[in-house]
mmCIF file of C-alpha atoms in Angstrom:
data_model
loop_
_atom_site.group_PDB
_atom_site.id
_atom_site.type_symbol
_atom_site.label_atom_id
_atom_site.label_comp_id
_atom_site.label_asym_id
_atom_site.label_seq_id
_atom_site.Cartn_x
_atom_site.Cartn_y
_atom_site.Cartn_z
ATOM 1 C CA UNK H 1 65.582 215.128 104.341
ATOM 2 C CA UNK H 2 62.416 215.482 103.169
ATOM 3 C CA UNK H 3 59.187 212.973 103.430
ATOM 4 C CA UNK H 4 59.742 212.472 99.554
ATOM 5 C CA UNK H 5 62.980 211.015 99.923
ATOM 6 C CA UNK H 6 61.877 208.344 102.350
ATOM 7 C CA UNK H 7 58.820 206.754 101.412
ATOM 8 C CA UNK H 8 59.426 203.840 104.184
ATOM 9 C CA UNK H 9 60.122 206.529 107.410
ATOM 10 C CA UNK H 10 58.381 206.418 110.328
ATOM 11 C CA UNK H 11 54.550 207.023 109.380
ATOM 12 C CA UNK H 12 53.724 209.692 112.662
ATOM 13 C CA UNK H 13 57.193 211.606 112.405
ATOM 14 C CA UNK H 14 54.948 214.346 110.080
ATOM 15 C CA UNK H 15 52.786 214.588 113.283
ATOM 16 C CA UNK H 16 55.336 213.917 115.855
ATOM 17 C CA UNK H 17 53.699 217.051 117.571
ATOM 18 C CA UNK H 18 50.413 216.288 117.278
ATOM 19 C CA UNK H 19 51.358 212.863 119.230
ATOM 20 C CA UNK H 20 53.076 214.278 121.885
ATOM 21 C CA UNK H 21 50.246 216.649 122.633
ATOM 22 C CA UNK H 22 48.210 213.689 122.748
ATOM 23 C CA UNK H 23 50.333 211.396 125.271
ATOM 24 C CA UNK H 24 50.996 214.796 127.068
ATOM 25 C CA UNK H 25 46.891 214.758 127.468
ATOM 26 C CA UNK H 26 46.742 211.539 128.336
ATOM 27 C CA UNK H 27 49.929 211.647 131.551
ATOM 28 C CA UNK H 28 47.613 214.621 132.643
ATOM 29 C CA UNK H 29 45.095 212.265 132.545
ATOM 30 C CA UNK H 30 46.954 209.677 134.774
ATOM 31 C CA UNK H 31 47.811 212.131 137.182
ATOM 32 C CA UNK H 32 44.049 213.372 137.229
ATOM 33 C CA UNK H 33 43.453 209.847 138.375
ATOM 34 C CA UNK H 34 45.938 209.780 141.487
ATOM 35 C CA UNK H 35 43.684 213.257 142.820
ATOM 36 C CA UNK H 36 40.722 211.391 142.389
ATOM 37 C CA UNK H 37 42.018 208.215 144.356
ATOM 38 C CA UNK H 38 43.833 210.568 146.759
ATOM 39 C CA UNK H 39 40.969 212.064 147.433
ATOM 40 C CA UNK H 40 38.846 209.386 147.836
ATOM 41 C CA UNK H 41 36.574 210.060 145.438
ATOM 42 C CA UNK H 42 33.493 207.569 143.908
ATOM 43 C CA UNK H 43 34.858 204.327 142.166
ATOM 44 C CA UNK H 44 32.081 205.018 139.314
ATOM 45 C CA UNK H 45 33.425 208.565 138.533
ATOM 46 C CA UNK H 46 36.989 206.892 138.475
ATOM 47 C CA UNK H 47 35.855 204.132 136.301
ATOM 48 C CA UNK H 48 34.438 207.061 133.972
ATOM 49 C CA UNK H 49 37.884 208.157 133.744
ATOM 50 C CA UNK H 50 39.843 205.435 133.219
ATOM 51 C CA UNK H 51 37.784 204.753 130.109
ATOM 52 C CA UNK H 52 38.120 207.984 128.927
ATOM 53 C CA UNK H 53 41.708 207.347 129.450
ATOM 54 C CA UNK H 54 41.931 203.782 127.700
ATOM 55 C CA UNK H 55 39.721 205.695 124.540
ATOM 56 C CA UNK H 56 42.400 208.246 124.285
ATOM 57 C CA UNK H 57 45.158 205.681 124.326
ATOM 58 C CA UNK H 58 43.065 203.522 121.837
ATOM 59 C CA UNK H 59 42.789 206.741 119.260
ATOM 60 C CA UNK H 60 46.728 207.430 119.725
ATOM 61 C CA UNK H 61 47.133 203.640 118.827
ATOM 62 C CA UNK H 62 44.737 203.731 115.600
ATOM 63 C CA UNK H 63 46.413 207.015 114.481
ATOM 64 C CA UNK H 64 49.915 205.374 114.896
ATOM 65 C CA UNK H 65 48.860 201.827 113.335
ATOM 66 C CA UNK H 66 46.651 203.775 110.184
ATOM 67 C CA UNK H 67 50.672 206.143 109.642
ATOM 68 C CA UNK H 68 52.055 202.854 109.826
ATOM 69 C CA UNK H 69 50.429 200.812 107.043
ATOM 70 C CA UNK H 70 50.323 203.883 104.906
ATOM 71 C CA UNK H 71 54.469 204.367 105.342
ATOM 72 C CA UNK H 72 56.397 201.235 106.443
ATOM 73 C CA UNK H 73 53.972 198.689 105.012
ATOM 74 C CA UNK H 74 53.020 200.326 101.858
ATOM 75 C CA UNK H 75 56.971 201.187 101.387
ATOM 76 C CA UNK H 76 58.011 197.500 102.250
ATOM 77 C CA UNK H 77 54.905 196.037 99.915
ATOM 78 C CA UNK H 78 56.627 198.389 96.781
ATOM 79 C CA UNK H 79 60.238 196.456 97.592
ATOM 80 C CA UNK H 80 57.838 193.755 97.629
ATOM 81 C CA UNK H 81 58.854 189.503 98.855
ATOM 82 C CA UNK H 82 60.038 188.887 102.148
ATOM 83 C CA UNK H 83 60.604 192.516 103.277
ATOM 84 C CA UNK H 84 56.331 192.996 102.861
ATOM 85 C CA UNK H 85 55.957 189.658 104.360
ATOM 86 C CA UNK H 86 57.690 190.457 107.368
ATOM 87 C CA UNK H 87 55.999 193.679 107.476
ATOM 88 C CA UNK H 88 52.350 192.345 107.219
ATOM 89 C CA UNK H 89 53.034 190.175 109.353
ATOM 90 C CA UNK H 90 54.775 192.239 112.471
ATOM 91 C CA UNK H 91 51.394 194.868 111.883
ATOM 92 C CA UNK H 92 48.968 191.984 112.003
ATOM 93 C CA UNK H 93 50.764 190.940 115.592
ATOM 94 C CA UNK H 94 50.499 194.475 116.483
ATOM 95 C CA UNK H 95 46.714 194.689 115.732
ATOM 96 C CA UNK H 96 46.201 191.616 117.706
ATOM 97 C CA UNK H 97 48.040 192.745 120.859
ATOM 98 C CA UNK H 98 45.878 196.172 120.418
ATOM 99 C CA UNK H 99 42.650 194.377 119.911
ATOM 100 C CA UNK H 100 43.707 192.139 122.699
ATOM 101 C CA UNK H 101 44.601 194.955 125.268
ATOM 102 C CA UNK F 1 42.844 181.381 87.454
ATOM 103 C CA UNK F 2 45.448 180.254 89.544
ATOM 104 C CA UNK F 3 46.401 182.210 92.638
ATOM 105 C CA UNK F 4 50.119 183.627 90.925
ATOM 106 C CA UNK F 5 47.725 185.538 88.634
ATOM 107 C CA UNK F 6 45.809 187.359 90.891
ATOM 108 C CA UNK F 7 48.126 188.821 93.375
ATOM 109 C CA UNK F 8 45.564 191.429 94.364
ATOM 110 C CA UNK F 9 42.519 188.909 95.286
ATOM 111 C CA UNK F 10 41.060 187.883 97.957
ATOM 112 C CA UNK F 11 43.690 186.929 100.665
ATOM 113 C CA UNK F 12 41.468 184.455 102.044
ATOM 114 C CA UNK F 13 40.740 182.773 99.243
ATOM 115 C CA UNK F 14 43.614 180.147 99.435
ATOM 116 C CA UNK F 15 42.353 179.471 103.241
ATOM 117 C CA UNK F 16 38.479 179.438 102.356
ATOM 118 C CA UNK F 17 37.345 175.670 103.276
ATOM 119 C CA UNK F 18 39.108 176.873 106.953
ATOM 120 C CA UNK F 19 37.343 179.720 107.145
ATOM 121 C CA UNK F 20 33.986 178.131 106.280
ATOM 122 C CA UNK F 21 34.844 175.281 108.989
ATOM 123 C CA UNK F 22 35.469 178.429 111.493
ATOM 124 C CA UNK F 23 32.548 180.069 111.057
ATOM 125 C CA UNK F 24 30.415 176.480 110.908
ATOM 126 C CA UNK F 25 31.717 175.793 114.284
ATOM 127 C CA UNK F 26 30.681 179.603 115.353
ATOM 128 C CA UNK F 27 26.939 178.856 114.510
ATOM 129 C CA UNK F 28 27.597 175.850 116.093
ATOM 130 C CA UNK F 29 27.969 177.877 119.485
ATOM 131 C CA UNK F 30 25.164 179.950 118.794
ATOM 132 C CA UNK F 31 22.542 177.195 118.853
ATOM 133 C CA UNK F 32 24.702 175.810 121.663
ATOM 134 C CA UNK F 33 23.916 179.640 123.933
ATOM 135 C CA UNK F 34 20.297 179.210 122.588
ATOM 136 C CA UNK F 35 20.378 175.435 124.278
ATOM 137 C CA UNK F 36 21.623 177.108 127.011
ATOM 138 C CA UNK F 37 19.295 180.010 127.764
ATOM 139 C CA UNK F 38 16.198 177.336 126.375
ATOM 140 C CA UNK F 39 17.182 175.144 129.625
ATOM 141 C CA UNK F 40 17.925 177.844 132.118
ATOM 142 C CA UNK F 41 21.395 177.323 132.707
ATOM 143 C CA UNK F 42 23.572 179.664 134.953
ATOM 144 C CA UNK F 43 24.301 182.808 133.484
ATOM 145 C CA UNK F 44 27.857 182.803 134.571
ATOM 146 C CA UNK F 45 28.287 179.481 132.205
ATOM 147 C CA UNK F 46 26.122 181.261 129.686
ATOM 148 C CA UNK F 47 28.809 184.086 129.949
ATOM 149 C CA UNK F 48 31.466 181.733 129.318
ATOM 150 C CA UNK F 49 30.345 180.640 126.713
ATOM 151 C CA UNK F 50 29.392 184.197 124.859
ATOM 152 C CA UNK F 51 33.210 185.269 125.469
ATOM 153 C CA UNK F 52 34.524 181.988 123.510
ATOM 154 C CA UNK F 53 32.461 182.510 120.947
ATOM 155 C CA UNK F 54 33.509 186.421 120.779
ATOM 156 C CA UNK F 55 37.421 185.157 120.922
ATOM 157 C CA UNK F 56 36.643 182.478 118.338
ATOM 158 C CA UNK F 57 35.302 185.402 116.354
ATOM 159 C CA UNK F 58 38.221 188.026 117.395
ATOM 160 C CA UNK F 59 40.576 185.063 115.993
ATOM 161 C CA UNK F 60 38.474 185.221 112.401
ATOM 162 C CA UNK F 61 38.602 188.453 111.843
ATOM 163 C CA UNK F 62 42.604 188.564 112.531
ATOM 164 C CA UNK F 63 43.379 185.996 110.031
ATOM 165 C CA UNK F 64 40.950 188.019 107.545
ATOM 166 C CA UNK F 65 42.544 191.196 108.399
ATOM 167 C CA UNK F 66 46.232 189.697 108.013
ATOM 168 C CA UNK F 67 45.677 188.153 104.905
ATOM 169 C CA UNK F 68 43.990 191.234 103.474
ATOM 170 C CA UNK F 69 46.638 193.608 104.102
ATOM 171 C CA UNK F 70 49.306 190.656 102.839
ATOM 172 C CA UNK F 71 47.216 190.716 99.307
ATOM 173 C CA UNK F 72 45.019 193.429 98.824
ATOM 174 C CA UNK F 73 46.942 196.281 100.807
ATOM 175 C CA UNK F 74 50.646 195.286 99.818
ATOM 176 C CA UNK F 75 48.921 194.482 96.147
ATOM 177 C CA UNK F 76 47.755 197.848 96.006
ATOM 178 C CA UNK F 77 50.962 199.211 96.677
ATOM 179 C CA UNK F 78 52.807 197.803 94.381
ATOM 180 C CA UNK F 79 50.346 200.204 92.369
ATOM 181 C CA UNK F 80 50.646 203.103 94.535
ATOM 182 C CA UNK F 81 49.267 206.081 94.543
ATOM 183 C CA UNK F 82 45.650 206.993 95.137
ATOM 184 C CA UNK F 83 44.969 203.178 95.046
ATOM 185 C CA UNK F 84 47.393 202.669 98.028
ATOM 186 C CA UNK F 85 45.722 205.251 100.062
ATOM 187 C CA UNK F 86 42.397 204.398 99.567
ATOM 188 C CA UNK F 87 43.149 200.695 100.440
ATOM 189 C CA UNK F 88 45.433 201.869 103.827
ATOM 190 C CA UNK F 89 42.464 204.050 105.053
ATOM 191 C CA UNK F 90 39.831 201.318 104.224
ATOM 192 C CA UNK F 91 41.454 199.154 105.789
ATOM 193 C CA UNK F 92 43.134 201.281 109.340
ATOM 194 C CA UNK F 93 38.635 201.871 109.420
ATOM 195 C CA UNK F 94 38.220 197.862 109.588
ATOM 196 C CA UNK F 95 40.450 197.902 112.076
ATOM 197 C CA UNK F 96 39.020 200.715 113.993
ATOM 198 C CA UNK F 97 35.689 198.864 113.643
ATOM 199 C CA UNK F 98 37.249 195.676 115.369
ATOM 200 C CA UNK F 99 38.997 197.269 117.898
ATOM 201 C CA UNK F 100 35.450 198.869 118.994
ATOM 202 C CA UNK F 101 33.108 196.009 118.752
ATOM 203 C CA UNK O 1 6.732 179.602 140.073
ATOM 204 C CA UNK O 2 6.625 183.785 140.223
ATOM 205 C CA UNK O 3 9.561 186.119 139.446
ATOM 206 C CA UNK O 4 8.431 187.053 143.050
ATOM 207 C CA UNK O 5 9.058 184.027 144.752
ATOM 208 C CA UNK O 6 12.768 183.423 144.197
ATOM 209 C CA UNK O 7 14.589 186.781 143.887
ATOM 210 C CA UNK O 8 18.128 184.786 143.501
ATOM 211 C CA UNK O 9 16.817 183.118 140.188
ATOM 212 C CA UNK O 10 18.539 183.351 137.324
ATOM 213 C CA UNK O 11 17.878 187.139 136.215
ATOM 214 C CA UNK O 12 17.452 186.445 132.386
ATOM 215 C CA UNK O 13 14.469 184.055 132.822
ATOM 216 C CA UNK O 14 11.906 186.896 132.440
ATOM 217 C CA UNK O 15 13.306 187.734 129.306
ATOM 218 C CA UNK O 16 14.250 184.507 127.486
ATOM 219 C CA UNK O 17 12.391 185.019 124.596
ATOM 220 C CA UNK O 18 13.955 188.447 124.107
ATOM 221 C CA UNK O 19 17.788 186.516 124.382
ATOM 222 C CA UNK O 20 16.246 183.472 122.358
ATOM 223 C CA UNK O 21 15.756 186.016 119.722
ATOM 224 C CA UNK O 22 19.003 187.577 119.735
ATOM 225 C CA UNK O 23 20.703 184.152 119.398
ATOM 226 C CA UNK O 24 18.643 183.057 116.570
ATOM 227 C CA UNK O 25 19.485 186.556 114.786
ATOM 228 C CA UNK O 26 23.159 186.097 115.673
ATOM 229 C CA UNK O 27 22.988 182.422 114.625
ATOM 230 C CA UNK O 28 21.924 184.021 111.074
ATOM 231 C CA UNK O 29 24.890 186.559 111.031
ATOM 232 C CA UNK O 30 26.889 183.167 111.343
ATOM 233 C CA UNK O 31 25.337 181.499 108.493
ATOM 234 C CA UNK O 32 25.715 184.932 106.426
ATOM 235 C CA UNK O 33 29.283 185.026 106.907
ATOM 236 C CA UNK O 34 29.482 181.077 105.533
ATOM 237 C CA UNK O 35 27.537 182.400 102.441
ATOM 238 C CA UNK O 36 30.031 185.367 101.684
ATOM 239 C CA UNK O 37 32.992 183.262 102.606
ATOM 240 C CA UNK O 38 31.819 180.912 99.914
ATOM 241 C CA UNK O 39 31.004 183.652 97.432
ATOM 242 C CA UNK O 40 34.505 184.980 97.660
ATOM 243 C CA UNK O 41 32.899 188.180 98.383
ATOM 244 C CA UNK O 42 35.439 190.965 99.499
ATOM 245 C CA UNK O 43 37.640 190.563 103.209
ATOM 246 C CA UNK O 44 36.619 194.515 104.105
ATOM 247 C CA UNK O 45 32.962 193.818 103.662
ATOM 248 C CA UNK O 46 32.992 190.293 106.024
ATOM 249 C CA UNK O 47 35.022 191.849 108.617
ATOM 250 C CA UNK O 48 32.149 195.265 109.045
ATOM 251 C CA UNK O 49 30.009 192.048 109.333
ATOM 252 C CA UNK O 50 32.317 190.643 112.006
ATOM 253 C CA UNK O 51 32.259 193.443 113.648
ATOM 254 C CA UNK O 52 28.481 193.850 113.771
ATOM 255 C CA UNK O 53 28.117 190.566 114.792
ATOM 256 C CA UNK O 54 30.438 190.995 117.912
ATOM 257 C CA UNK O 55 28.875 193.881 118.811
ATOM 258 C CA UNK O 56 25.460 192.023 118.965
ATOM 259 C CA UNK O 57 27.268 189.334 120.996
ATOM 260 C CA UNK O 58 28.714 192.284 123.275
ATOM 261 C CA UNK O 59 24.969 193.565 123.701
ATOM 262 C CA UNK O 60 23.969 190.357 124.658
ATOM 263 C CA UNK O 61 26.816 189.701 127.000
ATOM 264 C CA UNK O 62 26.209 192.824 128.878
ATOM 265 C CA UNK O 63 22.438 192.237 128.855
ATOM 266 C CA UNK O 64 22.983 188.882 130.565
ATOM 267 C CA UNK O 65 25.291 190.684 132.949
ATOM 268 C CA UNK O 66 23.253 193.156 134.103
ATOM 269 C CA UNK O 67 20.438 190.734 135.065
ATOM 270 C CA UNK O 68 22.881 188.632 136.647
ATOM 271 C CA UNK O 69 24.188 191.517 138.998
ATOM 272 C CA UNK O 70 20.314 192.183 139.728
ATOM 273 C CA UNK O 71 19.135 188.890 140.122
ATOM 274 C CA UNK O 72 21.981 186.490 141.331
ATOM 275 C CA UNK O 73 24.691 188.980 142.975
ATOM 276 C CA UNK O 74 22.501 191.322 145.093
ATOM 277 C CA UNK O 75 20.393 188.184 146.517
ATOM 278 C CA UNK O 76 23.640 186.914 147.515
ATOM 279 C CA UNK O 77 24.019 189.831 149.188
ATOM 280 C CA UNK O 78 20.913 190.331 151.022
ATOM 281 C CA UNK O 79 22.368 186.920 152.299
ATOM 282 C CA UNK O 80 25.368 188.031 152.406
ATOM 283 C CA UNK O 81 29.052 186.711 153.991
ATOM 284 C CA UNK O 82 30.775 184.297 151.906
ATOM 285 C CA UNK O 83 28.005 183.844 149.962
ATOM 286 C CA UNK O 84 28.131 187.512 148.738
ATOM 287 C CA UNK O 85 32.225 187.545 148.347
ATOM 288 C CA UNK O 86 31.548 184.166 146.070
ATOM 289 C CA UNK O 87 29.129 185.804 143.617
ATOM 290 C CA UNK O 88 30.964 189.279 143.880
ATOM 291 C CA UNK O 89 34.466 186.901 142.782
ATOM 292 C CA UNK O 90 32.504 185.140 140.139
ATOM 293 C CA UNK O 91 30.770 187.690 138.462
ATOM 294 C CA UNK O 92 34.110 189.778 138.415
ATOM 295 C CA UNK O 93 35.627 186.986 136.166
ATOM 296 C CA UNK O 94 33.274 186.725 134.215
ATOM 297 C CA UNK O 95 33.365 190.413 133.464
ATOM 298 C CA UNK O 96 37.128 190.064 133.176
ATOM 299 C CA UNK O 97 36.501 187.034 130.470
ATOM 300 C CA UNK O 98 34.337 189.535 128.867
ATOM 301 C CA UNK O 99 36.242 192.665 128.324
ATOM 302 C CA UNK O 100 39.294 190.407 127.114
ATOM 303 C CA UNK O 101 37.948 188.617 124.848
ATOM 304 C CA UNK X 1 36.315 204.622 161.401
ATOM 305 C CA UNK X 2 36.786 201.137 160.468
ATOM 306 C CA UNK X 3 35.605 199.441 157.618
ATOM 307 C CA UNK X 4 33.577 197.274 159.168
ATOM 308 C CA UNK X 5 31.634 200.568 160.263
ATOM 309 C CA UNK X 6 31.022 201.542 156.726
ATOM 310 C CA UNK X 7 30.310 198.577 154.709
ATOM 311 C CA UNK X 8 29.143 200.682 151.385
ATOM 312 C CA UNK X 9 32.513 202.761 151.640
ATOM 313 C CA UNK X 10 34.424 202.814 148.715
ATOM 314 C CA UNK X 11 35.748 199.797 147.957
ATOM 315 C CA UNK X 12 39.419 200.746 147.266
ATOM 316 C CA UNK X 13 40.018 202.597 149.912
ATOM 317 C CA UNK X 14 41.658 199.640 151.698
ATOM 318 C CA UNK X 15 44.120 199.121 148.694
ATOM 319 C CA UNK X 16 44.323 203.145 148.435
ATOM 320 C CA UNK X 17 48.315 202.782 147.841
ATOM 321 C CA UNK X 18 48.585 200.143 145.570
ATOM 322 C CA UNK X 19 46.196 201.752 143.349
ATOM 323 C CA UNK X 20 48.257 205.201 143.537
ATOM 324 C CA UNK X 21 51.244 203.000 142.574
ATOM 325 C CA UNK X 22 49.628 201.599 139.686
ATOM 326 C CA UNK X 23 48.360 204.580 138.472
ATOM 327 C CA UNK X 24 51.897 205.987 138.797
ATOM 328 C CA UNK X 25 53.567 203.579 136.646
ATOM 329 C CA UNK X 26 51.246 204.739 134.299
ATOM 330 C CA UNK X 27 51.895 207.899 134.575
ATOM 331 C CA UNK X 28 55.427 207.128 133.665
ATOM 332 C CA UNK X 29 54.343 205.155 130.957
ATOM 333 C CA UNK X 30 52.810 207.632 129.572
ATOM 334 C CA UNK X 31 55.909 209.414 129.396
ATOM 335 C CA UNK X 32 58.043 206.872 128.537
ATOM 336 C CA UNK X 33 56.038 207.156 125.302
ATOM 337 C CA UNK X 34 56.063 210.787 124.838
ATOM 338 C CA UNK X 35 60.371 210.169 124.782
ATOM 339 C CA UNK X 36 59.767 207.292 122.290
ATOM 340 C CA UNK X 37 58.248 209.510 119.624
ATOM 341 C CA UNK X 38 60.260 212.623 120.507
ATOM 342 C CA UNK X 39 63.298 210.238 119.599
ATOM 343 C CA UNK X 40 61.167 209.019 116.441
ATOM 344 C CA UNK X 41 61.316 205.309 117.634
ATOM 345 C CA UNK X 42 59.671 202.649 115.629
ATOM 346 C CA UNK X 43 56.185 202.812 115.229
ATOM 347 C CA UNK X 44 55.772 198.902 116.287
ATOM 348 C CA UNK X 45 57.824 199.510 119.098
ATOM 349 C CA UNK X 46 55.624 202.226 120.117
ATOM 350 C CA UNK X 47 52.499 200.551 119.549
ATOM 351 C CA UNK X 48 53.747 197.289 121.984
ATOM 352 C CA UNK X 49 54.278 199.998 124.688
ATOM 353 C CA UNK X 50 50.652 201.354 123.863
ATOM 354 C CA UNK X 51 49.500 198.264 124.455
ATOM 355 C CA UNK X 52 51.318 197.185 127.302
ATOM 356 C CA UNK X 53 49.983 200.619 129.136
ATOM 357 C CA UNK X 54 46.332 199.589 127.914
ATOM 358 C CA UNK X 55 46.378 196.393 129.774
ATOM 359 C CA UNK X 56 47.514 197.801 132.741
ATOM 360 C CA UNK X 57 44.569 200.273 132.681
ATOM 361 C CA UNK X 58 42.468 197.527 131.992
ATOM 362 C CA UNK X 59 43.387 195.752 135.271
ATOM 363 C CA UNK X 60 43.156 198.822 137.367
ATOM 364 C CA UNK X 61 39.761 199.222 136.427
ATOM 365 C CA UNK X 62 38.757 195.319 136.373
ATOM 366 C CA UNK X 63 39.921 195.605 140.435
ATOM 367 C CA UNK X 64 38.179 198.754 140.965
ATOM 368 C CA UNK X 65 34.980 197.474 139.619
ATOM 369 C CA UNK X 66 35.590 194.093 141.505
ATOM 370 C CA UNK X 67 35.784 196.273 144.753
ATOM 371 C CA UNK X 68 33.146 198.277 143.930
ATOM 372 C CA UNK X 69 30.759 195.634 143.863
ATOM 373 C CA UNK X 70 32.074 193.634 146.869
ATOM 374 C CA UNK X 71 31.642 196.843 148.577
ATOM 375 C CA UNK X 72 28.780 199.387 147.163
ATOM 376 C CA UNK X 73 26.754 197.440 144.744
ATOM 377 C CA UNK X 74 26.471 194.762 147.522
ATOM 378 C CA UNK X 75 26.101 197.242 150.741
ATOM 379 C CA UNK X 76 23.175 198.634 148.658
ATOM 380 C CA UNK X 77 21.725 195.242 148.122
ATOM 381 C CA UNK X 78 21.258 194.630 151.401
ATOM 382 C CA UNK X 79 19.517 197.966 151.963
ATOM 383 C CA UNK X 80 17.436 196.623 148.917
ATOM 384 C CA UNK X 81 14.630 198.121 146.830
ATOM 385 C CA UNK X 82 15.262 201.148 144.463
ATOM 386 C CA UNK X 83 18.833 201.723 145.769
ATOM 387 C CA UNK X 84 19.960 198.061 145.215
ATOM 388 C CA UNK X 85 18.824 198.464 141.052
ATOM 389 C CA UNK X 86 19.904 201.980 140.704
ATOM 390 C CA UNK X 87 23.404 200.812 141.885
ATOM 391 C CA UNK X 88 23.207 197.893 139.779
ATOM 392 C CA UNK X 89 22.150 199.991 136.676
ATOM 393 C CA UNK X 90 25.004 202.386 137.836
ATOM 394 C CA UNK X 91 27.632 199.184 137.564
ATOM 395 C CA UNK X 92 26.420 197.715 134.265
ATOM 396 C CA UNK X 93 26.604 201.460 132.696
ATOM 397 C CA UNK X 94 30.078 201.680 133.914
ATOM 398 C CA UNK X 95 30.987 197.664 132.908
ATOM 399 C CA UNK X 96 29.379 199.126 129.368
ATOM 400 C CA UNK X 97 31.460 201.915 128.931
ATOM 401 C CA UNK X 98 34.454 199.932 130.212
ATOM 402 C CA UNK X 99 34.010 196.884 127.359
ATOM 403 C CA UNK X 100 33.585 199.857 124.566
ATOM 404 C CA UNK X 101 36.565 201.726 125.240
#
């Protein structure tokens, strides 16, 4: 089925790839972090990484929150009353966890 | 014009006298961390105090963002098109801007 | 008394003015956000003023934090013992407050 | 050699394990996530997990930082003078980067 005939799928199936890559990345990065503790290396440098990680896991969230509006919430807001109400609402408790985390 | 006829205004709007009292109370805490610093206090309480008033702030600009995506974002839908877009990616960039700051 | 003579002071004495500044400023953003609250003006343009206004309480946060680990942390530690583990505890907190809220 | 030998050792190397656990459950939640979108879960659902993994990156680097400077930052401190700042600098660059990611 094509995008066309489902204007409320899931926003990041188009770059399902692209996401995987990403979260593929990012479990690298994990396991980068296990050498470096392993190893004994210098808190600071491990620090460096783990932000590095949480950035990378912060632009995978943004991507999937920005597909999200754009497909579920835009396609529930043209249905329109209570299904965009619940919508808006379970994306604006999403966005809080994520600015929260 | 009553709020029925505008369902693409300002989501705030309705909630503006709460906002305002929000935001009073804010500036309220910023002369309060001015008292502070003006009398020497301990930075650790200083601290405290700077993180309330960034949750306090965090907590405005969630309410904003909700109610903007429940009336300006599902309004624009409702149009769709171009308009839709433009409004998802304006606002998926606020939200960027939050999660960063 | 000198900056000299009491190396466990609090660390942002030396530059009140400076963080007296920055409050007063940030005060300001507060009372600018009242204004465009009250002038209905658009949700997207007071949250990118939300956000710059966190950011300048992030700057200041960090600021204080930095003097703190200078001033009040390592003369704990040139006492060190429990003394040292009791700053080292606090100032961790704090820093946990900080990147949570 | 003992810790008590090396007081400005790195300051996880006590907790060495847990921190390889951690950082393993991580791991697999990064690849818990990689099976969500490969099975083209919902995007909310994806983003809780997201979230979930970003906290628990968030305390592994709020205890290595609180190690870090119960061991390093305050080791240097009582050697003092230019190693003491440049380790504080060091810290506050890293607490920086950690707040902004």
């Amino acid at each position: 089925m094509s995008d066309e005939d489902q204007p409320a799928g899931h926003g990041y199936i188009g770059h399902k790839e692209d996401y995987l890559k990403r979260l593929r990345r990012i479990e690298g990065q994990a396991r980068g972090l296990q050498r470096m503790v392993e190893e004994e290396q210098y808190c600071i440098d491990i620090l460096t990484q783990v932000s590095a990680m949480t950035k990378a896991l912060r632009a995978v969230s943004l991507g999937l929150l920005e597909e999200h509006l754009g497909h579920c919430v835009v396609g529930a807001a043209a249905v329109g009353g209570a299904e965009a109400e619940a919508k808006v609402k379970e994306a604006s408790e999403a966005i809080a966890r994520l600015v929260r985390s």
